[in-house]
Amino acid sequence: MAKRLFGGIEGGGTKFICAVGADARHILAETRIETTSPAETLRRATAFFKEQEERFGKLSAIGFACFGPLDPNPASSTYGYVLPTPKPGWSNVNVVGMLRESFDVPIAFDTDVNGAALGEQRWGAAQGLDTFIYLTIGTGVGGGAFVEGSLLHGLLHPEMGHIPLKHDIQKDPFEGACPFHGDCFEGLASGVALEKRWGRRAETLEARHPAWELEAEYIAQALASYAMTLSPQRIILGGGVGSLPHLLPLIRQKTRERINGYIQSALVTERIESYIVHPGLGNRAGMLGAIALAEGAA
Amino acid sequence: MAKRLFGGIEGGGTKFICAVGADARHILAETRIETTSPAETLRRATAFFKEQEERFGKLSAIGFACFGPLDPNPASSTYGYVLPTPKPGWSNVNVVGMLRESFDVPIAFDTDVNGAALGEQRWGAAQGLDTFIYLTIGTGVGGGAFVEGSLLHGLLHPEMGHIPLKHDIQKDPFEGACPFHGDCFEGLASGVALEKRWGRRAETLEARHPAWELEAEYIAQALASYAMTLSPQRIILGGGVGSLPHLLPLIRQKTRERINGYIQSALVTERIESYIVHPGLGNRAGMLGAIALAEGAA
């Protein structure tokens, strides 16, 4: 029997990655589309999938892991919509409906970070786990979670970037960059916050710059908070800032210090290098996660 | 067919509540046992259940919702144990094993707060929900959660009382009462913290005392943090401090202000009085939760 083929869309604020494949090891085609208007962007994604169907045969399902906020609840009247967002033109747009006009197959729809979490669970650093977090720290901060064997949605979906953290304004007078919460986690530690605080783009800050000690401190606070609240078996840390190799040892050390033995698991107290890790799929977690979403919907 | 009978134990640091019944509306017997040594306390609990079995017939299962930290993972070698705890005599004690010596029925074992969460899901303020939090604020602070239809365990179990919060030491110079984390949520907002900060027991602080404005601020920060991380459909707030009627409206208002529209659900933006509620089962949530745990194990 021929392998089933899936379509995956990792829909980000600046680019859409679309791929067709059977699984992580069999990706047959992949493309990158600039994120413009919803109609234009989804038209180009649709054209890509149609072209691949000509070459490889019909898709069995499509997975769409999209930037949020969005409505992932199939029972809701706004299921498949991007919710009000600062991104011009994308508020209250039925992006799943746009795909349905062209594809009569199951379409799975979830946040980009839940998609990446599922990809890591299926083929990456979370294989065999039933409760873990996928956190991305880049321009913004977002988190997805797989909890007791299911992707976490709850009320809508998590907004993990926006938790309050301790902020010592003597040590760090920067007031925070979040338009909604000022000095929440994202407001203190996103790529945007780094650039505003230090007056240089994050990627130009050398590894020994004091920015990173402070950055690791905020990230460690956030990871300790998630560990206490959600009890993950692992935390996967990705994104442009989150993936920086020199940052990881500092984050691990400071997170363990923050938890201070209170979570009585050797994974935290002795093997924190297995507890806080980078994505097993690297920067392909989101795209492969979209394929995994499709697989689950087929 | 006769109704099945369940035994429930709400095991707390100062008292064990034991009950026998078929469900929340059919509790046939209930007793309160002072928490002394594990052997003595469980001997008295066992004697109570044996006595009820003489009167009403054999129990089908027992649910044990216990103070933590504990090991609730049936696949672990220390399943059924209380883990190292400051409480004298209870560290590394196989409390489920002690019950098994006398009862040859399924025994469910979970945290007191997960028990209460399950009780609320079955018969209280969380009926029909698949993702919510049960938080108790009393002498200490603890949280349980039901997530996507399952009680949350993850790595071990949540320790929701110990998340970091913003702490303005100009406004509140109290350094925090947590031996592990100083000014974490529990360190700032538990009954113990209230007493240490104000020099009076929490129950003697009148409703207009400035203590409550500050208390509501810390609780609101914590609820906003949980809402962002775990995306609950409801937050149930119990415990001696958490249940104070004059505190609830302040907590609701401040939590909504903290979230500041970022969670795009009318439940948060318009109907916060349905989002943050007191337990439907009042102070019986824990005991009835233990019965619900038993029901699930039978």
mmCIF file of C-alpha atoms in Angstrom, chain A residues 133 135 141-143 159-163 185 219-232 235 263 275, chain B residues 163-164 225 228-229:
data_model
loop_
_atom_site.group_PDB
_atom_site.id
_atom_site.type_symbol
_atom_site.label_atom_id
_atom_site.label_comp_id
_atom_site.label_asym_id
_atom_site.label_seq_id
_atom_site.Cartn_x
_atom_site.Cartn_y
_atom_site.Cartn_z
ATOM 1 C CA ILE A 133 6.131 22.168 26.962
ATOM 2 C CA LEU A 135 8.564 27.156 24.178
ATOM 3 C CA VAL A 141 7.551 34.364 23.112
ATOM 4 C CA GLY A 142 5.026 31.547 22.772
ATOM 5 C CA GLY A 143 4.427 28.169 24.295
ATOM 6 C CA GLU A 159 -0.357 32.465 25.999
ATOM 7 C CA MET A 160 2.746 31.421 27.909
ATOM 8 C CA GLY A 161 4.766 34.459 26.922
ATOM 9 C CA HIS A 162 2.627 36.727 29.053
ATOM 10 C CA ILE A 163 3.131 35.494 32.612
ATOM 11 C CA PHE A 185 8.016 37.540 30.387
ATOM 12 C CA ILE A 219 13.886 32.624 31.139
ATOM 13 C CA ALA A 220 14.743 30.565 34.238
ATOM 14 C CA GLN A 221 12.000 32.282 36.205
ATOM 15 C CA ALA A 222 9.510 31.496 33.462
ATOM 16 C CA LEU A 223 10.606 27.856 33.196
ATOM 17 C CA ALA A 224 10.364 27.447 36.981
ATOM 18 C CA SER A 225 6.877 28.942 36.829
ATOM 19 C CA TYR A 226 5.797 26.543 34.071
ATOM 20 C CA ALA A 227 7.394 23.617 35.910
ATOM 21 C CA MET A 228 5.400 24.421 39.058
ATOM 22 C CA THR A 229 2.126 25.018 37.211
ATOM 23 C CA LEU A 230 2.108 22.405 34.475
ATOM 24 C CA SER A 231 4.481 19.753 35.832
ATOM 25 C CA PRO A 232 6.129 18.999 32.472
ATOM 26 C CA ILE A 235 10.781 21.670 28.489
ATOM 27 C CA ILE A 263 10.257 19.419 42.604
ATOM 28 C CA TYR A 275 14.913 18.319 31.456
ATOM 29 C CA ILE B 163 5.566 30.314 41.130
ATOM 30 C CA PRO B 164 7.517 33.588 41.105
ATOM 31 C CA SER B 225 -0.065 33.369 35.316
ATOM 32 C CA MET B 228 -1.686 32.140 30.485
ATOM 33 C CA THR B 229 0.153 28.863 31.109
#
